[in-house]
């Protein structure tokens, strides 16, 4: 089918039709988010695809020679292969539970795939799973620096919460803290101290300069409070001195 007809089909079918006509012929578990969408926490050196699967570690040795490995981890590549074969990656349990409710159930894998052009979906499906992919959608956290300690947050995402725990000790007997968020300072969420070189951050900027700025369409910076991170301003400086080079919004 010519490309423009494919594009029209993508625009005008409803979600269930999109699943049946575009995703299912590829495989029963294909989801483009595994290729084009990522959340990356550079402070802890972790990543995931969409927000549903649990975070996993980025290999700090691998990113020294291949910065794109901050997204293209071995775990994601195995998940991509499984999706090409129609197997269900375990981390995507959220979507499988929805789809097991009935043949017409539409999960997030539909919404997170149909935002991309049909050509991009075909390319992802046909690409050898060992090959790296450049992102189109990225949520990134440079570090956990933050001036607030909101009650719904915790030390993993706020340096003010960390300081509170360090000064006052862990909270005890909190009935609302089943996951132990306030019982320790979450040191593994910030592997490198202020002023130290963080290899995950350096890998991001290397990948950004060579490739990522050409393909990334949507960028969300989170934290901590992103405007308190020097790396956010480093990225803003890049946009300032490289006007027109990136289509990222
Ligand atoms: S299948 Fe679902 S959980 Fe897995 S990456 Fe896609 S949208 Fe996220």
PDB file of N, CA and C in Angstrom, residues 153-240:
ATOM      1  N   UNK A 153       5.993  12.967  47.202  1.00  0.00           N
ATOM      2  CA  UNK A 153       7.310  12.637  46.651  1.00  0.00           C
ATOM      3  C   UNK A 153       8.116  11.859  47.695  1.00  0.00           C
ATOM      4  N   UNK A 154       9.406  11.656  47.460  1.00  0.00           N
ATOM      5  CA  UNK A 154      10.248  10.945  48.424  1.00  0.00           C
ATOM      6  C   UNK A 154      11.714  11.217  48.097  1.00  0.00           C
ATOM      7  N   UNK A 155      12.661  10.721  48.920  1.00  0.00           N
ATOM      8  CA  UNK A 155      14.073  11.061  48.700  1.00  0.00           C
ATOM      9  C   UNK A 155      14.640  10.582  47.362  1.00  0.00           C
ATOM     10  N   UNK A 156      14.008   9.629  46.728  1.00  0.00           N
ATOM     11  CA  UNK A 156      14.516   9.169  45.425  1.00  0.00           C
ATOM     12  C   UNK A 156      14.425  10.280  44.383  1.00  0.00           C
ATOM     13  N   UNK A 157      13.507  11.239  44.598  1.00  0.00           N
ATOM     14  CA  UNK A 157      13.269  12.274  43.593  1.00  0.00           C
ATOM     15  C   UNK A 157      13.441  13.690  44.123  1.00  0.00           C
ATOM     16  N   UNK A 158      13.866  13.849  45.347  1.00  0.00           N
ATOM     17  CA  UNK A 158      14.004  15.196  45.904  1.00  0.00           C
ATOM     18  C   UNK A 158      15.183  15.270  46.873  1.00  0.00           C
ATOM     19  N   UNK A 159      16.136  16.156  46.580  1.00  0.00           N
ATOM     20  CA  UNK A 159      17.292  16.325  47.468  1.00  0.00           C
ATOM     21  C   UNK A 159      16.874  16.958  48.792  1.00  0.00           C
ATOM     22  N   UNK A 160      15.752  17.683  48.817  1.00  0.00           N
ATOM     23  CA  UNK A 160      15.278  18.270  50.077  1.00  0.00           C
ATOM     24  C   UNK A 160      14.776  17.171  51.013  1.00  0.00           C
ATOM     25  N   UNK A 161      14.103  16.167  50.444  1.00  0.00           N
ATOM     26  CA  UNK A 161      13.708  15.007  51.246  1.00  0.00           C
ATOM     27  C   UNK A 161      14.946  14.274  51.770  1.00  0.00           C
ATOM     28  N   UNK A 162      15.997  14.176  50.932  1.00  0.00           N
ATOM     29  CA  UNK A 162      17.234  13.503  51.354  1.00  0.00           C
ATOM     30  C   UNK A 162      17.811  14.230  52.560  1.00  0.00           C
ATOM     31  N   UNK A 163      17.890  15.572  52.445  1.00  0.00           N
ATOM     32  CA  UNK A 163      18.469  16.368  53.532  1.00  0.00           C
ATOM     33  C   UNK A 163      17.644  16.195  54.811  1.00  0.00           C
ATOM     34  N   UNK A 164      16.341  16.151  54.661  1.00  0.00           N
ATOM     35  CA  UNK A 164      15.462  15.979  55.825  1.00  0.00           C
ATOM     36  C   UNK A 164      15.765  14.658  56.541  1.00  0.00           C
ATOM     37  N   UNK A 165      15.909  13.587  55.764  1.00  0.00           N
ATOM     38  CA  UNK A 165      16.176  12.267  56.370  1.00  0.00           C
ATOM     39  C   UNK A 165      17.574  12.250  56.996  1.00  0.00           C
ATOM     40  N   UNK A 166      18.529  12.894  56.289  1.00  0.00           N
ATOM     41  CA  UNK A 166      19.900  12.903  56.835  1.00  0.00           C
ATOM     42  C   UNK A 166      19.970  13.672  58.159  1.00  0.00           C
ATOM     43  N   UNK A 167      19.224  14.753  58.248  1.00  0.00           N
ATOM     44  CA  UNK A 167      19.272  15.573  59.467  1.00  0.00           C
ATOM     45  C   UNK A 167      18.439  14.979  60.596  1.00  0.00           C
ATOM     46  N   UNK A 168      17.264  14.492  60.257  1.00  0.00           N
ATOM     47  CA  UNK A 168      16.302  14.094  61.297  1.00  0.00           C
ATOM     48  C   UNK A 168      16.163  12.591  61.479  1.00  0.00           C
ATOM     49  N   UNK A 169      16.830  11.833  60.604  1.00  0.00           N
ATOM     50  CA  UNK A 169      16.728  10.383  60.698  1.00  0.00           C
ATOM     51  C   UNK A 169      15.506   9.865  59.966  1.00  0.00           C
ATOM     52  N   UNK A 170      15.437   8.530  59.808  1.00  0.00           N
ATOM     53  CA  UNK A 170      14.314   7.939  59.070  1.00  0.00           C
ATOM     54  C   UNK A 170      12.987   8.116  59.806  1.00  0.00           C
ATOM     55  N   UNK A 171      11.912   8.188  59.055  1.00  0.00           N
ATOM     56  CA  UNK A 171      10.577   8.250  59.661  1.00  0.00           C
ATOM     57  C   UNK A 171      10.181   6.849  60.114  1.00  0.00           C
ATOM     58  N   UNK A 172       9.515   6.797  61.245  1.00  0.00           N
ATOM     59  CA  UNK A 172       9.122   5.505  61.787  1.00  0.00           C
ATOM     60  C   UNK A 172       7.617   5.472  62.025  1.00  0.00           C
ATOM     61  N   UNK A 173       7.065   4.267  61.942  1.00  0.00           N
ATOM     62  CA  UNK A 173       5.648   4.020  62.247  1.00  0.00           C
ATOM     63  C   UNK A 173       4.700   4.787  61.318  1.00  0.00           C
ATOM     64  N   UNK A 174       5.119   5.062  60.091  1.00  0.00           N
ATOM     65  CA  UNK A 174       4.210   5.716  59.139  1.00  0.00           C
ATOM     66  C   UNK A 174       3.305   4.651  58.520  1.00  0.00           C
ATOM     67  N   UNK A 175       2.016   4.749  58.761  1.00  0.00           N
ATOM     68  CA  UNK A 175       1.115   3.720  58.217  1.00  0.00           C
ATOM     69  C   UNK A 175       0.964   3.878  56.702  1.00  0.00           C
ATOM     70  N   UNK A 176       1.288   5.070  56.175  1.00  0.00           N
ATOM     71  CA  UNK A 176       1.093   5.326  54.748  1.00  0.00           C
ATOM     72  C   UNK A 176       2.335   5.017  53.913  1.00  0.00           C
ATOM     73  N   UNK A 177       3.396   4.472  54.530  1.00  0.00           N
ATOM     74  CA  UNK A 177       4.656   4.296  53.813  1.00  0.00           C
ATOM     75  C   UNK A 177       4.997   2.815  53.656  1.00  0.00           C
ATOM     76  N   UNK A 178       4.084   2.097  53.040  1.00  0.00           N
ATOM     77  CA  UNK A 178       4.255   0.651  52.884  1.00  0.00           C
ATOM     78  C   UNK A 178       5.509   0.278  52.109  1.00  0.00           C
ATOM     79  N   UNK A 179       5.968   1.151  51.211  1.00  0.00           N
ATOM     80  CA  UNK A 179       7.147   0.818  50.396  1.00  0.00           C
ATOM     81  C   UNK A 179       8.452   1.358  50.996  1.00  0.00           C
ATOM     82  N   UNK A 180       8.370   1.904  52.197  1.00  0.00           N
ATOM     83  CA  UNK A 180       9.588   2.353  52.877  1.00  0.00           C
ATOM     84  C   UNK A 180      10.244   3.557  52.234  1.00  0.00           C
ATOM     85  N   UNK A 181       9.464   4.422  51.608  1.00  0.00           N
ATOM     86  CA  UNK A 181      10.033   5.572  50.912  1.00  0.00           C
ATOM     87  C   UNK A 181      10.761   6.542  51.839  1.00  0.00           C
ATOM     88  N   UNK A 182      10.301   6.630  53.087  1.00  0.00           N
ATOM     89  CA  UNK A 182      10.842   7.653  53.985  1.00  0.00           C
ATOM     90  C   UNK A 182      11.717   7.065  55.088  1.00  0.00           C
ATOM     91  N   UNK A 183      12.174   5.824  54.883  1.00  0.00           N
ATOM     92  CA  UNK A 183      12.988   5.170  55.908  1.00  0.00           C
ATOM     93  C   UNK A 183      14.480   5.241  55.597  1.00  0.00           C
ATOM     94  N   UNK A 184      14.839   5.768  54.435  1.00  0.00           N
ATOM     95  CA  UNK A 184      16.262   5.887  54.082  1.00  0.00           C
ATOM     96  C   UNK A 184      16.409   6.952  52.998  1.00  0.00           C
ATOM     97  N   UNK A 185      17.672   7.310  52.703  1.00  0.00           N
ATOM     98  CA  UNK A 185      17.928   8.457  51.815  1.00  0.00           C
ATOM     99  C   UNK A 185      18.010   8.080  50.335  1.00  0.00           C
ATOM    100  N   UNK A 186      17.742   6.821  49.984  1.00  0.00           N
ATOM    101  CA  UNK A 186      17.733   6.365  48.582  1.00  0.00           C
ATOM    102  C   UNK A 186      19.041   6.737  47.872  1.00  0.00           C
ATOM    103  N   UNK A 187      20.170   6.326  48.447  1.00  0.00           N
ATOM    104  CA  UNK A 187      21.476   6.691  47.864  1.00  0.00           C
ATOM    105  C   UNK A 187      21.644   6.199  46.433  1.00  0.00           C
ATOM    106  N   UNK A 188      21.009   5.077  46.078  1.00  0.00           N
ATOM    107  CA  UNK A 188      21.184   4.540  44.724  1.00  0.00           C
ATOM    108  C   UNK A 188      20.457   5.380  43.668  1.00  0.00           C
ATOM    109  N   UNK A 189      19.655   6.348  44.109  1.00  0.00           N
ATOM    110  CA  UNK A 189      18.974   7.221  43.132  1.00  0.00           C
ATOM    111  C   UNK A 189      19.884   8.331  42.640  1.00  0.00           C
ATOM    112  N   UNK A 190      21.003   8.545  43.329  1.00  0.00           N
ATOM    113  CA  UNK A 190      21.964   9.570  42.891  1.00  0.00           C
ATOM    114  C   UNK A 190      23.363   8.995  43.068  1.00  0.00           C
ATOM    115  N   UNK A 191      23.856   8.324  42.021  1.00  0.00           N
ATOM    116  CA  UNK A 191      25.108   7.572  42.127  1.00  0.00           C
ATOM    117  C   UNK A 191      26.327   8.477  42.153  1.00  0.00           C
ATOM    118  N   UNK A 192      26.198   9.675  41.591  1.00  0.00           N
ATOM    119  CA  UNK A 192      27.344  10.594  41.521  1.00  0.00           C
ATOM    120  C   UNK A 192      26.984  11.880  42.245  1.00  0.00           C
ATOM    121  N   UNK A 193      27.918  12.372  43.049  1.00  0.00           N
ATOM    122  CA  UNK A 193      27.663  13.566  43.852  1.00  0.00           C
ATOM    123  C   UNK A 193      27.779  14.814  43.002  1.00  0.00           C
ATOM    124  N   UNK A 194      27.277  15.923  43.541  1.00  0.00           N
ATOM    125  CA  UNK A 194      27.350  17.212  42.861  1.00  0.00           C
ATOM    126  C   UNK A 194      28.810  17.541  42.548  1.00  0.00           C
ATOM    127  N   UNK A 195      29.105  17.880  41.297  1.00  0.00           N
ATOM    128  CA  UNK A 195      30.483  18.210  40.911  1.00  0.00           C
ATOM    129  C   UNK A 195      31.238  17.036  40.305  1.00  0.00           C
ATOM    130  N   UNK A 196      30.771  15.796  40.564  1.00  0.00           N
ATOM    131  CA  UNK A 196      31.414  14.628  39.953  1.00  0.00           C
ATOM    132  C   UNK A 196      30.874  14.435  38.532  1.00  0.00           C
ATOM    133  N   UNK A 197      31.696  13.797  37.667  1.00  0.00           N
ATOM    134  CA  UNK A 197      31.231  13.518  36.305  1.00  0.00           C
ATOM    135  C   UNK A 197      30.340  12.281  36.321  1.00  0.00           C
ATOM    136  N   UNK A 198      29.122  12.445  35.849  1.00  0.00           N
ATOM    137  CA  UNK A 198      28.184  11.326  35.773  1.00  0.00           C
ATOM    138  C   UNK A 198      28.248  10.734  34.357  1.00  0.00           C
ATOM    139  N   UNK A 199      28.740   9.500  34.200  1.00  0.00           N
ATOM    140  CA  UNK A 199      28.906   8.929  32.853  1.00  0.00           C
ATOM    141  C   UNK A 199      27.586   8.773  32.090  1.00  0.00           C
ATOM    142  N   UNK A 200      26.476   8.633  32.830  1.00  0.00           N
ATOM    143  CA  UNK A 200      25.172   8.511  32.156  1.00  0.00           C
ATOM    144  C   UNK A 200      24.778   9.850  31.523  1.00  0.00           C
ATOM    145  N   UNK A 201      25.044  10.930  32.250  1.00  0.00           N
ATOM    146  CA  UNK A 201      24.750  12.266  31.706  1.00  0.00           C
ATOM    147  C   UNK A 201      25.641  12.543  30.492  1.00  0.00           C
ATOM    148  N   UNK A 202      26.924  12.177  30.611  1.00  0.00           N
ATOM    149  CA  UNK A 202      27.839  12.415  29.484  1.00  0.00           C
ATOM    150  C   UNK A 202      27.412  11.603  28.271  1.00  0.00           C
ATOM    151  N   UNK A 203      26.952  10.362  28.487  1.00  0.00           N
ATOM    152  CA  UNK A 203      26.485   9.530  27.367  1.00  0.00           C
ATOM    153  C   UNK A 203      25.268  10.176  26.701  1.00  0.00           C
ATOM    154  N   UNK A 204      24.363  10.723  27.527  1.00  0.00           N
ATOM    155  CA  UNK A 204      23.194  11.383  26.947  1.00  0.00           C
ATOM    156  C   UNK A 204      23.625  12.518  26.019  1.00  0.00           C
ATOM    157  N   UNK A 205      24.533  13.379  26.505  1.00  0.00           N
ATOM    158  CA  UNK A 205      24.915  14.523  25.676  1.00  0.00           C
ATOM    159  C   UNK A 205      25.681  14.083  24.426  1.00  0.00           C
ATOM    160  N   UNK A 206      26.449  13.012  24.508  1.00  0.00           N
ATOM    161  CA  UNK A 206      27.136  12.500  23.299  1.00  0.00           C
ATOM    162  C   UNK A 206      26.113  12.001  22.284  1.00  0.00           C
ATOM    163  N   UNK A 207      25.154  11.224  22.771  1.00  0.00           N
ATOM    164  CA  UNK A 207      24.128  10.674  21.862  1.00  0.00           C
ATOM    165  C   UNK A 207      23.269  11.802  21.284  1.00  0.00           C
ATOM    166  N   UNK A 208      22.971  12.765  22.160  1.00  0.00           N
ATOM    167  CA  UNK A 208      22.181  13.915  21.715  1.00  0.00           C
ATOM    168  C   UNK A 208      22.877  14.610  20.540  1.00  0.00           C
ATOM    169  N   UNK A 209      24.167  14.861  20.680  1.00  0.00           N
ATOM    170  CA  UNK A 209      24.918  15.613  19.675  1.00  0.00           C
ATOM    171  C   UNK A 209      25.031  14.846  18.362  1.00  0.00           C
ATOM    172  N   UNK A 210      25.269  13.537  18.428  1.00  0.00           N
ATOM    173  CA  UNK A 210      25.489  12.785  17.185  1.00  0.00           C
ATOM    174  C   UNK A 210      24.180  12.417  16.489  1.00  0.00           C
ATOM    175  N   UNK A 211      23.185  11.993  17.231  1.00  0.00           N
ATOM    176  CA  UNK A 211      21.981  11.431  16.588  1.00  0.00           C
ATOM    177  C   UNK A 211      20.656  11.900  17.169  1.00  0.00           C
ATOM    178  N   UNK A 212      20.559  11.908  18.494  1.00  0.00           N
ATOM    179  CA  UNK A 212      19.247  12.033  19.123  1.00  0.00           C
ATOM    180  C   UNK A 212      18.526  13.329  18.753  1.00  0.00           C
ATOM    181  N   UNK A 213      19.264  14.406  18.621  1.00  0.00           N
ATOM    182  CA  UNK A 213      18.602  15.680  18.313  1.00  0.00           C
ATOM    183  C   UNK A 213      17.922  15.649  16.942  1.00  0.00           C
ATOM    184  N   UNK A 214      18.315  14.677  16.093  1.00  0.00           N
ATOM    185  CA  UNK A 214      17.729  14.599  14.749  1.00  0.00           C
ATOM    186  C   UNK A 214      16.388  13.871  14.754  1.00  0.00           C
ATOM    187  N   UNK A 215      16.186  12.955  15.707  1.00  0.00           N
ATOM    188  CA  UNK A 215      14.974  12.120  15.672  1.00  0.00           C
ATOM    189  C   UNK A 215      13.982  12.446  16.784  1.00  0.00           C
ATOM    190  N   UNK A 216      14.463  12.995  17.902  1.00  0.00           N
ATOM    191  CA  UNK A 216      13.570  13.181  19.050  1.00  0.00           C
ATOM    192  C   UNK A 216      12.526  14.254  18.753  1.00  0.00           C
ATOM    193  N   UNK A 217      11.257  13.869  18.935  1.00  0.00           N
ATOM    194  CA  UNK A 217      10.179  14.826  18.683  1.00  0.00           C
ATOM    195  C   UNK A 217       9.659  15.424  19.979  1.00  0.00           C
ATOM    196  N   UNK A 218       9.491  14.577  20.987  1.00  0.00           N
ATOM    197  CA  UNK A 218       8.906  15.051  22.247  1.00  0.00           C
ATOM    198  C   UNK A 218       9.898  14.806  23.385  1.00  0.00           C
ATOM    199  N   UNK A 219      10.219  15.871  24.112  1.00  0.00           N
ATOM    200  CA  UNK A 219      11.154  15.765  25.234  1.00  0.00           C
ATOM    201  C   UNK A 219      10.492  16.319  26.486  1.00  0.00           C
ATOM    202  N   UNK A 220      10.450  15.511  27.525  1.00  0.00           N
ATOM    203  CA  UNK A 220       9.946  15.985  28.824  1.00  0.00           C
ATOM    204  C   UNK A 220      11.093  15.852  29.823  1.00  0.00           C
ATOM    205  N   UNK A 221      11.412  16.954  30.496  1.00  0.00           N
ATOM    206  CA  UNK A 221      12.483  16.900  31.496  1.00  0.00           C
ATOM    207  C   UNK A 221      11.851  16.918  32.875  1.00  0.00           C
ATOM    208  N   UNK A 222      12.200  15.899  33.660  1.00  0.00           N
ATOM    209  CA  UNK A 222      11.657  15.826  35.006  1.00  0.00           C
ATOM    210  C   UNK A 222      12.833  15.800  35.988  1.00  0.00           C
ATOM    211  N   UNK A 223      12.624  15.404  37.213  1.00  0.00           N
ATOM    212  CA  UNK A 223      13.744  15.515  38.158  1.00  0.00           C
ATOM    213  C   UNK A 223      13.524  14.635  39.355  1.00  0.00           C
ATOM    214  N   UNK A 224      13.689  15.302  40.496  1.00  0.00           N
ATOM    215  CA  UNK A 224      13.935  16.671  40.899  1.00  0.00           C
ATOM    216  C   UNK A 224      13.143  17.775  40.167  1.00  0.00           C
ATOM    217  N   UNK A 225      13.587  18.955  40.487  1.00  0.00           N
ATOM    218  CA  UNK A 225      13.064  20.142  39.817  1.00  0.00           C
ATOM    219  C   UNK A 225      14.027  20.449  38.668  1.00  0.00           C
ATOM    220  N   UNK A 226      13.585  20.239  37.427  1.00  0.00           N
ATOM    221  CA  UNK A 226      14.521  20.323  36.305  1.00  0.00           C
ATOM    222  C   UNK A 226      15.252  21.652  36.206  1.00  0.00           C
ATOM    223  N   UNK A 227      14.587  22.745  36.562  1.00  0.00           N
ATOM    224  CA  UNK A 227      15.247  24.043  36.403  1.00  0.00           C
ATOM    225  C   UNK A 227      16.364  24.250  37.434  1.00  0.00           C
ATOM    226  N   UNK A 228      16.453  23.369  38.425  1.00  0.00           N
ATOM    227  CA  UNK A 228      17.558  23.458  39.391  1.00  0.00           C
ATOM    228  C   UNK A 228      18.751  22.597  38.987  1.00  0.00           C
ATOM    229  N   UNK A 229      18.610  21.873  37.886  1.00  0.00           N
ATOM    230  CA  UNK A 229      19.718  21.030  37.429  1.00  0.00           C
ATOM    231  C   UNK A 229      20.563  21.789  36.405  1.00  0.00           C
ATOM    232  N   UNK A 230      21.865  21.814  36.606  1.00  0.00           N
ATOM    233  CA  UNK A 230      22.765  22.489  35.652  1.00  0.00           C
ATOM    234  C   UNK A 230      22.680  21.835  34.276  1.00  0.00           C
ATOM    235  N   UNK A 231      22.345  20.535  34.249  1.00  0.00           N
ATOM    236  CA  UNK A 231      22.301  19.827  32.963  1.00  0.00           C
ATOM    237  C   UNK A 231      21.123  20.291  32.107  1.00  0.00           C
ATOM    238  N   UNK A 232      20.024  20.697  32.759  1.00  0.00           N
ATOM    239  CA  UNK A 232      18.900  21.242  31.992  1.00  0.00           C
ATOM    240  C   UNK A 232      19.349  22.494  31.253  1.00  0.00           C
ATOM    241  N   UNK A 233      20.103  23.340  31.961  1.00  0.00           N
ATOM    242  CA  UNK A 233      20.572  24.590  31.338  1.00  0.00           C
ATOM    243  C   UNK A 233      21.619  24.314  30.271  1.00  0.00           C
ATOM    244  N   UNK A 234      22.392  23.241  30.483  1.00  0.00           N
ATOM    245  CA  UNK A 234      23.361  22.833  29.449  1.00  0.00           C
ATOM    246  C   UNK A 234      22.611  22.474  28.160  1.00  0.00           C
ATOM    247  N   UNK A 235      21.477  21.783  28.312  1.00  0.00           N
ATOM    248  CA  UNK A 235      20.688  21.407  27.139  1.00  0.00           C
ATOM    249  C   UNK A 235      20.024  22.633  26.509  1.00  0.00           C
ATOM    250  N   UNK A 236      19.521  23.528  27.356  1.00  0.00           N
ATOM    251  CA  UNK A 236      18.910  24.758  26.829  1.00  0.00           C
ATOM    252  C   UNK A 236      19.962  25.579  26.074  1.00  0.00           C
ATOM    253  N   UNK A 237      21.177  25.610  26.606  1.00  0.00           N
ATOM    254  CA  UNK A 237      22.271  26.309  25.902  1.00  0.00           C
ATOM    255  C   UNK A 237      22.516  25.697  24.526  1.00  0.00           C
ATOM    256  N   UNK A 238      22.401  24.353  24.456  1.00  0.00           N
ATOM    257  CA  UNK A 238      22.589  23.685  23.152  1.00  0.00           C
ATOM    258  C   UNK A 238      21.552  24.205  22.149  1.00  0.00           C
ATOM    259  N   UNK A 239      20.289  24.280  22.592  1.00  0.00           N
ATOM    260  CA  UNK A 239      19.227  24.774  21.686  1.00  0.00           C
ATOM    261  C   UNK A 239      19.518  26.213  21.264  1.00  0.00           C
ATOM    262  N   UNK A 240      20.048  26.986  22.203  1.00  0.00           N
ATOM    263  CA  UNK A 240      20.318  28.393  21.913  1.00  0.00           C
ATOM    264  C   UNK A 240      21.409  28.544  20.843  1.00  0.00           C
TER     265      UNK A 240
END
